[in-house]
């Protein structure tokens, strides 16, 4: 069992530097080094690691120097999910090298619970590159996250009661998922042989999983999709992964890994400084759940403003318009700014601007809006959408986030120090949460602030 802190951290620079009375760690104390392919996914993973009792920091990109904080796990958040495979591989290998330099005992490559990948990857290519770099010939792959209704059975991924390919994900703006068979999806992305550890094995327990892994290795299988339907499956899987140099998964597998390092769940792992300041939501996710959350926020009578990509493309300073609108309203409570739309409207925009160009334009605008809102005094910020969150966090200049309490499965509050330019000269903290498109209940945009209060 590792030492647990008891004192809540303070909202000061020390909150992210050697906090909790821990000494700055020496190389070798970091149990898990994680590489996440997007920013919301990184905090989703960090959230489950915190739930398993680990103290976790999420870094934005690969840090340039040592971490300087005593934690059990670090999640390096990349924005590589939709990059060309060679770029995603290069970024992931850079993250791996940094994590190895911090003494990470096991590497965890985290992707989306809906296995989001483009036609050309990136889950297969990145996994393969990490395996090569680590000199390992076997790893597992499973996006199963039962708390969020992502289950894998016979290699098929379900989102709730429907196959992935019928869940709405087939219409994703950047990574449409039209095949729910993950063995097939992953096999199309890698030269290594992809196999399956099916439900009958997982249900039989840890030893059965270990035996199956040995069989698959003998048969020349390099990556195995693992079925999991409940958290109990993940807890049975966890011990079978002890000592495996590389684990690849969504965030669910993390729930079962703490036990391998003698760590048990604790309340202290999720403590953050006290929150204050104005509240806002910025949403660029067009996922089904986010669209419902936008509608619920509006139905609750709260101020919401839609922004139109075509007006952005025509040169209108949409960010300035939004900030002028939000300024007087923020004093009364949270405001929502959203580009979120139904798939038909998104497709119409993409036809005019191109999918990638539309995505980048909207991300840039929402990032400018997030920065402007912080400039207006927002210190509790919800960002919806993985790519959107990446753009916002990078524009805000945030380097590192401490992971706090869960709002909804896969979505924790985080705390970051703002760079001096964003906080008007004085060191200030920002509470923010990065919500993956399909996560959270309909009232997420209001519930989030309640959790923090
Ligand atoms: P999610 O987590 O739901 O996948 P992301 O932010 O990762 O959300 O992806 C949504 C993408 O769609 C982003 O690139 C965003 O800029 C883009 N986008 C958002 N709103 C629109 C819109 N109205 N039209 C076209 N593209 C949009």
Short mmCIF file of C-alpha atoms and ligand atoms in Angstrom, two decimals:
data_model
loop_
_atom_site.label_atom_id
_atom_site.label_comp_id
_atom_site.label_asym_id
_atom_site.label_seq_id
_atom_site.Cartn_x
_atom_site.Cartn_y
_atom_site.Cartn_z
CA UNK A 1 0.00 0.00 0.00
CA UNK A 2 1.44 3.39 -0.91
CA UNK A 3 1.39 6.34 1.44
CA UNK A 4 -1.88 8.34 1.27
CA UNK A 5 -2.15 12.06 1.83
CA UNK A 6 -4.66 13.38 4.35
CA UNK A 7 -4.55 17.15 3.91
CA UNK A 8 -6.54 18.83 1.11
CA UNK A 9 -4.29 20.71 -1.30
CA UNK A 10 -4.44 24.52 -1.41
CA UNK A 11 -5.23 26.60 -4.49
CA UNK A 12 -1.73 27.85 -4.93
CA UNK A 13 1.25 27.07 -7.06
CA UNK A 14 2.14 24.30 -4.61
CA UNK A 15 -1.06 22.52 -5.68
CA UNK A 16 0.74 21.20 -8.69
CA UNK A 17 4.25 21.08 -7.38
CA UNK A 18 5.29 18.55 -4.78
CA UNK A 19 1.89 18.89 -3.09
CA UNK A 20 0.35 16.64 -0.47
CA UNK A 21 3.50 16.62 1.60
CA UNK A 22 5.11 14.08 -0.71
CA UNK A 23 8.71 14.52 -1.56
CA UNK A 24 9.46 15.03 -5.23
CA UNK A 25 9.61 11.45 -6.47
CA UNK A 26 12.73 9.71 -7.47
CA UNK A 27 12.80 7.80 -10.73
CA UNK A 28 11.17 4.42 -10.24
CA UNK A 29 8.15 5.41 -8.12
CA UNK A 30 5.75 5.89 -11.01
CA UNK A 31 3.60 2.80 -11.32
CA UNK A 32 1.72 3.60 -14.50
CA UNK A 33 2.73 5.75 -17.42
CA UNK A 34 -0.24 6.41 -19.69
CA UNK A 35 -0.53 7.81 -23.19
CA UNK A 36 -3.99 9.02 -24.19
CA UNK A 37 -4.92 9.85 -27.78
CA UNK A 38 -7.15 12.78 -26.86
CA UNK A 39 -7.71 15.14 -23.97
CA UNK A 40 -11.12 14.06 -22.73
CA UNK A 41 -9.98 10.46 -23.00
CA UNK A 42 -6.99 11.30 -20.87
CA UNK A 43 -9.14 12.67 -18.07
CA UNK A 44 -11.54 9.73 -18.46
CA UNK A 45 -8.62 7.38 -17.82
CA UNK A 46 -7.25 9.56 -15.03
CA UNK A 47 -10.70 9.50 -13.42
CA UNK A 48 -10.77 5.71 -13.27
CA UNK A 49 -7.22 5.58 -11.95
CA UNK A 50 -8.23 8.01 -9.20
CA UNK A 51 -11.25 5.80 -8.45
CA UNK A 52 -8.89 2.87 -8.05
CA UNK A 53 -7.05 4.93 -5.41
CA UNK A 54 -4.15 6.25 -7.45
CA UNK A 55 -2.95 9.84 -7.24
CA UNK A 56 -2.90 11.08 -10.81
CA UNK A 57 -1.70 14.03 -12.84
CA UNK A 58 -2.62 14.59 -16.48
CA UNK A 59 -0.11 16.47 -18.59
CA UNK A 60 -1.06 18.35 -21.73
CA UNK A 61 1.30 16.98 -24.30
CA UNK A 62 4.73 15.64 -23.42
CA UNK A 63 6.37 17.73 -20.68
CA UNK A 64 9.75 19.22 -21.43
CA UNK A 65 11.23 18.26 -18.05
CA UNK A 66 10.65 15.99 -15.06
CA UNK A 67 7.17 15.94 -13.53
CA UNK A 68 8.15 17.28 -10.09
CA UNK A 69 5.04 15.87 -8.37
CA UNK A 70 4.69 12.64 -6.42
CA UNK A 71 1.96 10.59 -8.05
CA UNK A 72 1.19 6.95 -8.76
CA UNK A 73 0.23 7.47 -12.40
CA UNK A 74 0.72 10.10 -15.07
CA UNK A 75 -1.52 10.42 -18.10
CA UNK A 76 0.12 12.21 -21.01
CA UNK A 77 -2.70 13.71 -23.06
CA UNK A 78 -1.97 13.83 -26.76
CA UNK A 79 -4.23 15.10 -29.52
CA UNK A 80 -3.30 12.35 -31.92
CA UNK A 81 -6.52 10.44 -32.55
CA UNK A 82 -7.22 11.90 -35.96
CA UNK A 83 -3.67 12.78 -37.01
CA UNK A 84 -1.99 10.91 -39.86
CA UNK A 85 -0.67 7.60 -38.42
CA UNK A 86 3.02 8.58 -38.71
CA UNK A 87 2.39 11.71 -36.62
CA UNK A 88 0.35 9.81 -34.03
CA UNK A 89 3.14 7.23 -33.78
CA UNK A 90 5.85 9.87 -33.41
CA UNK A 91 3.92 11.70 -30.67
CA UNK A 92 3.20 8.45 -28.83
CA UNK A 93 6.84 7.35 -28.94
CA UNK A 94 7.90 10.74 -27.60
CA UNK A 95 5.43 10.30 -24.73
CA UNK A 96 6.74 6.78 -24.12
CA UNK A 97 10.34 7.99 -23.93
CA UNK A 98 9.36 10.65 -21.38
CA UNK A 99 7.36 8.19 -19.28
CA UNK A 100 10.25 5.74 -19.31
CA UNK A 101 12.55 8.53 -18.15
CA UNK A 102 10.16 9.07 -15.20
CA UNK A 103 10.55 5.37 -14.31
CA UNK A 104 7.06 4.21 -15.36
CA UNK A 105 6.73 0.53 -14.51
CA UNK A 106 3.92 -0.21 -16.97
CA UNK A 107 2.67 1.65 -20.05
CA UNK A 108 -1.05 2.11 -20.81
CA UNK A 109 -2.17 3.34 -24.24
CA UNK A 110 -5.66 4.80 -23.87
CA UNK A 111 -8.11 5.26 -26.73
CA UNK A 112 -11.80 5.98 -26.89
CA UNK A 113 -14.45 3.69 -25.42
CA UNK A 114 -15.99 3.71 -28.89
CA UNK A 115 -12.63 2.67 -30.40
CA UNK A 116 -12.60 5.85 -32.51
CA UNK A 117 -10.20 5.51 -35.37
CA UNK A 118 -9.88 6.84 -38.87
CA UNK A 119 -9.74 4.63 -41.94
CA UNK A 120 -5.95 4.46 -41.56
CA UNK A 121 -5.61 3.87 -37.82
CA UNK A 122 -4.40 5.06 -35.36
CA UNK A 123 -4.96 2.43 -32.69
CA UNK A 124 -3.16 -0.32 -34.60
CA UNK A 125 -0.14 1.68 -35.76
CA UNK A 126 0.43 3.30 -32.36
CA UNK A 127 0.06 0.00 -30.50
CA UNK A 128 2.50 -1.67 -32.84
CA UNK A 129 5.06 1.12 -32.49
CA UNK A 130 4.81 1.04 -28.69
CA UNK A 131 5.20 -2.76 -28.70
CA UNK A 132 8.31 -2.47 -30.87
CA UNK A 133 9.79 0.24 -28.66
CA UNK A 134 9.08 -1.78 -25.51
CA UNK A 135 10.35 -4.99 -27.07
CA UNK A 136 7.15 -6.86 -26.27
CA UNK A 137 5.30 -9.31 -28.50
CA UNK A 138 1.86 -9.27 -26.89
CA UNK A 139 -0.72 -6.84 -25.59
CA UNK A 140 -4.44 -6.64 -25.05
CA UNK A 141 -6.98 -4.23 -26.49
CA UNK A 142 -10.40 -3.50 -25.08
CA UNK A 143 -12.45 -0.31 -24.97
CA UNK A 144 -14.92 -1.92 -22.52
CA UNK A 145 -16.23 0.59 -19.98
CA UNK A 146 -19.38 -0.90 -18.44
CA UNK A 147 -20.04 2.17 -16.23
CA UNK A 148 -20.66 4.03 -19.48
CA UNK A 149 -22.46 1.15 -21.16
CA UNK A 150 -19.56 0.25 -23.41
CA UNK A 151 -19.34 -3.54 -23.40
CA UNK A 152 -17.48 -5.99 -25.59
CA UNK A 153 -18.95 -9.43 -26.30
CA UNK A 154 -17.46 -11.93 -28.77
CA UNK A 155 -15.29 -9.08 -29.95
CA UNK A 156 -18.27 -6.87 -30.82
CA UNK A 157 -18.49 -3.45 -29.19
CA UNK A 158 -21.86 -2.32 -27.89
CA UNK A 159 -22.80 1.23 -26.93
CA UNK A 160 -25.73 0.65 -24.61
CA UNK A 161 -28.06 -1.86 -26.25
CA UNK A 162 -26.87 -1.28 -29.80
CA UNK A 163 -23.86 -2.26 -31.80
CA UNK A 164 -21.29 0.52 -32.14
CA UNK A 165 -22.09 0.81 -35.83
CA UNK A 166 -25.74 1.58 -35.08
CA UNK A 167 -25.14 3.82 -32.07
CA UNK A 168 -24.76 7.16 -33.84
CA UNK A 169 -20.98 6.70 -34.03
CA UNK A 170 -21.38 5.79 -37.70
CA UNK A 171 -22.07 9.53 -38.20
CA UNK A 172 -19.13 10.92 -36.19
CA UNK A 173 -17.72 14.02 -37.97
CA UNK A 174 -14.11 12.78 -37.87
CA UNK A 175 -14.05 9.07 -36.99
CA UNK A 176 -17.19 7.35 -38.28
CA UNK A 177 -17.33 3.79 -36.89
CA UNK A 178 -19.22 1.53 -39.26
CA UNK A 179 -18.03 -1.91 -38.04
CA UNK A 180 -18.61 -3.12 -34.46
CA UNK A 181 -16.33 -6.15 -34.79
CA UNK A 182 -13.15 -4.97 -33.09
CA UNK A 183 -11.04 -7.94 -34.14
CA UNK A 184 -11.76 -6.95 -37.74
CA UNK A 185 -11.31 -3.21 -37.10
CA UNK A 186 -7.96 -3.67 -35.35
CA UNK A 187 -6.72 -6.32 -37.80
CA UNK A 188 -7.21 -3.83 -40.63
CA UNK A 189 -4.84 -1.46 -38.81
CA UNK A 190 -1.91 -3.76 -37.98
CA UNK A 191 0.45 -6.36 -39.42
CA UNK A 192 0.37 -8.33 -36.15
CA UNK A 193 -2.21 -11.07 -35.78
CA UNK A 194 -5.24 -9.99 -33.76
CA UNK A 195 -7.03 -12.55 -31.58
CA UNK A 196 -9.82 -12.64 -29.01
CA UNK A 197 -10.05 -13.41 -25.31
CA UNK A 198 -13.75 -14.07 -25.20
CA UNK A 199 -16.30 -13.76 -22.47
CA UNK A 200 -16.24 -17.43 -21.44
CA UNK A 201 -12.54 -17.06 -20.58
CA UNK A 202 -12.90 -13.73 -18.77
CA UNK A 203 -15.85 -15.05 -16.76
CA UNK A 204 -13.76 -18.06 -15.70
CA UNK A 205 -11.31 -15.81 -13.87
CA UNK A 206 -7.80 -14.45 -13.84
CA UNK A 207 -6.03 -17.78 -14.26
CA UNK A 208 -8.13 -18.63 -17.31
CA UNK A 209 -7.19 -15.26 -18.84
CA UNK A 210 -3.51 -15.92 -18.12
CA UNK A 211 -3.76 -19.35 -19.77
CA UNK A 212 -5.52 -17.91 -22.80
CA UNK A 213 -2.84 -15.24 -23.16
CA UNK A 214 -0.16 -17.94 -23.13
CA UNK A 215 -2.07 -19.93 -25.80
CA UNK A 216 -2.50 -16.87 -28.00
CA UNK A 217 1.19 -15.97 -27.72
CA UNK A 218 2.15 -19.51 -28.74
CA UNK A 219 -0.20 -19.21 -31.72
CA UNK A 220 1.58 -16.05 -32.83
CA UNK A 221 -1.15 -13.61 -31.85
CA UNK A 222 0.25 -10.18 -31.01
CA UNK A 223 -2.86 -8.31 -29.86
CA UNK A 224 -6.02 -9.69 -28.31
CA UNK A 225 -9.38 -7.97 -28.03
CA UNK A 226 -10.80 -8.78 -24.58
CA UNK A 227 -14.51 -9.19 -23.88
CA UNK A 228 -15.84 -7.46 -20.75
CA UNK A 229 -19.42 -6.74 -19.77
CA UNK A 230 -19.21 -5.75 -16.11
CA UNK A 231 -16.73 -4.12 -13.77
CA UNK A 232 -16.27 -7.56 -12.20
CA UNK A 233 -14.87 -8.71 -15.55
CA UNK A 234 -12.40 -5.83 -15.48
CA UNK A 235 -11.39 -6.65 -11.91
CA UNK A 236 -10.74 -10.26 -12.97
CA UNK A 237 -8.77 -9.07 -15.97
CA UNK A 238 -6.59 -6.66 -13.95
CA UNK A 239 -4.34 -9.19 -12.18
CA UNK A 240 -3.75 -11.04 -15.45
CA UNK A 241 -2.16 -7.84 -16.79
CA UNK A 242 0.35 -7.54 -13.95
CA UNK A 243 3.82 -7.15 -15.43
CA UNK A 244 2.56 -6.82 -19.02
CA UNK A 245 4.82 -4.06 -20.40
CA UNK A 246 2.02 -2.49 -22.47
CA UNK A 247 -1.72 -2.44 -21.90
CA UNK A 248 -3.99 -0.83 -24.50
CA UNK A 249 -7.58 -0.07 -23.61
CA UNK A 250 -10.31 2.47 -23.03
CA UNK A 251 -10.46 3.72 -19.47
CA UNK A 252 -12.33 0.74 -17.96
CA UNK A 253 -9.33 -1.57 -17.58
CA UNK A 254 -7.74 1.02 -15.27
CA UNK A 255 -10.24 0.13 -12.54
CA UNK A 256 -8.55 -3.24 -12.12
CA UNK A 257 -4.91 -2.15 -12.18
CA UNK A 258 -4.49 -0.42 -8.80
CA UNK A 259 -4.63 -3.81 -7.07
CA UNK A 260 -1.49 -4.88 -8.96
CA UNK A 261 0.44 -2.13 -7.20
CA UNK A 262 -1.06 -2.67 -3.73
CA UNK A 263 -3.32 0.40 -4.02
CA UNK A 264 -6.92 0.48 -2.77
CA UNK A 265 -9.63 3.11 -3.42
CA UNK A 266 -9.43 6.20 -1.16
CA UNK A 267 -11.35 9.50 -0.92
CA UNK A 268 -8.13 11.47 -0.61
CA UNK A 269 -7.01 10.55 -4.11
CA UNK A 270 -9.60 12.94 -5.62
CA UNK A 271 -9.28 16.08 -3.48
CA UNK A 272 -8.97 19.42 -5.29
CA UNK A 273 -8.62 23.03 -4.10
CA UNK A 274 -11.84 24.94 -3.34
CA UNK A 275 -13.59 26.22 -6.48
CA UNK A 276 -14.64 29.84 -7.04
CA UNK A 277 -15.26 32.26 -9.91
CA UNK A 278 -17.70 32.44 -12.83
CA UNK A 279 -19.05 29.42 -14.67
CA UNK A 280 -19.33 28.55 -18.36
CA UNK A 281 -19.80 25.64 -20.75
CA UNK A 282 -18.21 25.46 -24.21
CA UNK A 283 -19.40 22.67 -26.46
CA UNK A 284 -18.07 21.58 -29.85
CA UNK A 285 -19.22 17.99 -29.59
CA UNK A 286 -21.94 16.89 -32.00
CA UNK A 287 -22.40 13.52 -30.33
CA UNK A 288 -25.86 12.28 -29.46
CA UNK A 289 -25.44 12.69 -25.69
CA UNK A 290 -24.01 16.21 -26.00
CA UNK A 291 -26.87 17.33 -28.21
CA UNK A 292 -29.25 16.12 -25.49
CA UNK A 293 -27.24 18.00 -22.84
CA UNK A 294 -27.42 21.20 -24.88
CA UNK A 295 -31.19 20.83 -25.20
CA UNK A 296 -31.53 20.16 -21.45
CA UNK A 297 -29.51 23.29 -20.58
CA UNK A 298 -31.72 25.40 -22.83
CA UNK A 299 -34.88 23.73 -21.49
CA UNK A 300 -33.75 24.64 -17.96
CA UNK A 301 -34.05 28.30 -19.03
CA UNK A 302 -30.32 29.00 -18.83
CA UNK A 303 -28.52 31.32 -21.29
CA UNK A 304 -27.19 29.51 -24.34
CA UNK A 305 -25.78 30.79 -27.63
CA UNK A 306 -25.32 28.71 -30.79
CA UNK A 307 -22.44 29.60 -33.08
CA UNK A 308 -22.57 28.98 -36.82
CA UNK A 309 -19.51 27.59 -38.67
CA UNK A 310 -20.58 29.24 -41.92
CA UNK A 311 -20.53 32.68 -40.30
CA UNK A 312 -17.04 31.92 -38.95
CA UNK A 313 -15.97 30.89 -42.45
CA UNK A 314 -17.32 34.12 -43.90
CA UNK A 315 -14.95 36.07 -41.67
CA UNK A 316 -17.32 37.25 -38.92
CA UNK A 317 -15.56 37.60 -35.54
CA UNK A 318 -17.88 35.13 -33.84
CA UNK A 319 -15.69 34.90 -30.72
CA UNK A 320 -16.00 38.65 -30.13
CA UNK A 321 -19.79 38.45 -30.55
CA UNK A 322 -20.00 35.61 -28.04
CA UNK A 323 -17.90 37.38 -25.43
CA UNK A 324 -19.98 40.54 -25.75
CA UNK A 325 -23.11 38.41 -25.21
CA UNK A 326 -21.66 36.43 -22.28
CA UNK A 327 -20.11 39.33 -20.35
CA UNK A 328 -23.24 40.63 -18.62
CA UNK A 329 -24.82 37.18 -18.21
CA UNK A 330 -21.97 35.44 -16.43
CA UNK A 331 -22.66 37.19 -13.14
CA UNK A 332 -26.02 35.37 -12.91
CA UNK A 333 -24.74 31.84 -13.38
CA UNK A 334 -23.40 29.50 -16.05
CA UNK A 335 -23.69 30.27 -19.76
CA UNK A 336 -23.40 27.80 -22.64
CA UNK A 337 -21.75 28.48 -26.00
CA UNK A 338 -22.15 25.68 -28.53
CA UNK A 339 -21.52 24.68 -32.10
CA UNK A 340 -23.06 21.27 -31.35
CA UNK A 341 -25.60 20.28 -33.97
CA UNK A 342 -27.46 17.30 -35.39
CA UNK A 343 -25.66 15.13 -37.95
CA UNK A 344 -27.60 16.43 -40.98
CA UNK A 345 -26.63 20.03 -40.19
CA UNK A 346 -23.01 19.03 -39.54
CA UNK A 347 -22.86 17.19 -42.87
CA UNK A 348 -24.24 20.23 -44.69
CA UNK A 349 -21.49 22.39 -43.17
CA UNK A 350 -18.86 19.79 -43.99
CA UNK A 351 -20.00 19.68 -47.61
CA UNK A 352 -19.42 23.40 -47.92
CA UNK A 353 -16.19 23.72 -45.94
CA UNK A 354 -14.71 20.21 -45.90
CA UNK A 355 -14.88 18.06 -42.76
CA UNK A 356 -11.35 18.72 -41.52
CA UNK A 357 -11.47 22.44 -42.29
CA UNK A 358 -14.86 22.84 -40.62
CA UNK A 359 -13.61 20.94 -37.55
CA UNK A 360 -10.46 23.01 -37.28
CA UNK A 361 -12.33 26.31 -37.77
CA UNK A 362 -14.89 25.48 -35.08
CA UNK A 363 -12.18 24.25 -32.71
CA UNK A 364 -10.16 27.45 -33.18
CA UNK A 365 -13.20 29.63 -32.55
CA UNK A 366 -14.32 27.72 -29.46
CA UNK A 367 -10.75 27.81 -28.11
CA UNK A 368 -10.69 31.60 -28.56
CA UNK A 369 -14.04 31.78 -26.78
CA UNK A 370 -12.77 29.63 -23.89
CA UNK A 371 -9.76 31.95 -23.50
CA UNK A 372 -12.01 34.99 -23.65
CA UNK A 373 -14.35 33.56 -21.02
CA UNK A 374 -11.42 32.92 -18.69
CA UNK A 375 -10.35 36.48 -19.35
CA UNK A 376 -13.83 37.56 -18.17
CA UNK A 377 -13.32 35.70 -14.88
CA UNK A 378 -14.60 32.21 -15.60
CA UNK A 379 -12.86 29.82 -13.22
CA UNK A 380 -15.20 26.82 -13.55
CA UNK A 381 -15.23 25.68 -17.15
CA UNK A 382 -16.92 22.69 -18.78
CA UNK A 383 -15.66 21.76 -22.26
CA UNK A 384 -17.59 19.17 -24.28
CA UNK A 385 -15.89 17.26 -27.09
CA UNK A 386 -12.54 15.52 -27.26
CA UNK A 387 -11.02 17.51 -30.11
CA UNK A 388 -12.68 20.65 -28.80
CA UNK A 389 -11.21 20.12 -25.34
CA UNK A 390 -7.77 19.60 -26.84
CA UNK A 391 -8.00 22.88 -28.71
CA UNK A 392 -9.28 24.78 -25.64
CA UNK A 393 -6.72 23.43 -23.21
CA UNK A 394 -3.86 24.13 -25.61
CA UNK A 395 -5.09 27.66 -26.28
CA UNK A 396 -5.38 28.29 -22.53
CA UNK A 397 -1.72 27.30 -22.18
CA UNK A 398 -2.49 24.67 -19.55
CA UNK A 399 0.41 22.26 -19.05
CA UNK A 400 -0.77 19.94 -16.31
CA UNK A 401 -3.97 19.10 -14.44
CA UNK A 402 -4.60 17.50 -11.09
CA UNK A 403 -7.49 15.02 -11.22
CA UNK A 404 -10.39 15.41 -8.81
CA UNK A 405 -13.86 14.06 -8.14
CA UNK A 406 -16.01 12.33 -10.73
CA UNK A 407 -19.01 14.19 -12.18
CA UNK A 408 -20.21 11.28 -14.31
CA UNK A 409 -18.50 8.04 -15.27
CA UNK A 410 -15.43 8.97 -17.28
CA UNK A 411 -15.58 12.68 -16.47
CA UNK A 412 -13.76 14.19 -13.47
CA UNK A 413 -13.27 17.77 -12.43
CA UNK A 414 -9.66 18.80 -12.83
CA UNK A 415 -7.62 21.68 -11.48
CA UNK A 416 -4.96 23.52 -13.43
CA UNK A 417 -2.82 26.54 -12.87
CA UNK A 418 -3.39 29.17 -15.52
CA UNK A 419 -0.36 30.69 -17.20
CA UNK A 420 0.15 34.25 -16.03
CA UNK A 421 -1.01 35.74 -19.34
CA UNK A 422 -4.44 34.10 -18.98
CA UNK A 423 -4.97 35.10 -15.37
CA UNK A 424 -4.16 38.80 -15.50
CA UNK A 425 -0.74 38.62 -13.91
CA UNK A 426 -1.49 36.69 -10.71
CA UNK A 427 -1.13 32.92 -10.30
CA UNK A 428 -4.67 31.56 -10.45
CA UNK A 429 -6.26 28.20 -10.78
CA UNK A 430 -8.97 27.01 -13.12
CA UNK A 431 -11.34 24.16 -12.40
CA UNK A 432 -12.19 22.51 -15.66
CA UNK A 433 -13.74 19.36 -16.92
CA UNK A 434 -13.25 17.84 -20.34
CA UNK A 435 -16.33 15.86 -21.32
CA UNK A 436 -16.09 13.27 -24.01
CA UNK A 437 -18.95 13.61 -26.52
CA UNK A 438 -21.04 10.65 -25.52
CA UNK A 439 -20.51 10.81 -21.77
CA UNK A 440 -22.73 12.26 -19.07
CA UNK A 441 -26.45 12.37 -18.29
CA UNK A 442 -28.77 14.90 -19.93
CA UNK A 443 -28.32 17.41 -17.08
CA UNK A 444 -24.51 17.16 -17.16
CA UNK A 445 -23.98 20.86 -17.93
CA UNK A 446 -25.71 21.90 -14.71
CA UNK A 447 -24.90 18.85 -12.60
CA UNK A 448 -21.17 19.47 -13.10
CA UNK A 449 -21.28 22.75 -11.14
CA UNK A 450 -23.29 21.13 -8.36
CA UNK A 451 -20.58 18.50 -7.87
CA UNK A 452 -17.96 21.20 -7.56
CA UNK A 453 -20.00 23.25 -5.11
P1 LIG B 1 -16.77 14.36 -29.61
O1 LIG B 1 -16.09 14.15 -28.29
O2 LIG B 1 -18.26 14.38 -29.53
O3 LIG B 1 -16.24 13.41 -30.66
P2 LIG B 1 -15.07 16.39 -30.74
O4 LIG B 1 -14.84 17.77 -30.23
O5 LIG B 1 -13.96 15.39 -30.54
O6 LIG B 1 -16.42 15.85 -30.09
O7 LIG B 1 -15.36 16.37 -32.30
C1 LIG B 1 -16.31 17.17 -32.88
C2 LIG B 1 -15.70 17.80 -34.12
O8 LIG B 1 -16.75 18.38 -34.87
C3 LIG B 1 -14.73 18.91 -33.80
O9 LIG B 1 -13.66 18.91 -34.71
C4 LIG B 1 -15.58 20.17 -33.96
O10 LIG B 1 -14.82 21.33 -34.26
C5 LIG B 1 -16.45 19.76 -35.11
N1 LIG B 1 -17.71 20.50 -35.13
C6 LIG B 1 -18.38 20.99 -34.06
N2 LIG B 1 -19.51 21.60 -34.41
C7 LIG B 1 -19.59 21.50 -35.75
C8 LIG B 1 -20.53 21.94 -36.71
N3 LIG B 1 -21.65 22.59 -36.35
N4 LIG B 1 -20.29 21.67 -38.01
C9 LIG B 1 -19.18 21.00 -38.38
N5 LIG B 1 -18.25 20.55 -37.52
C10 LIG B 1 -18.43 20.80 -36.21
#
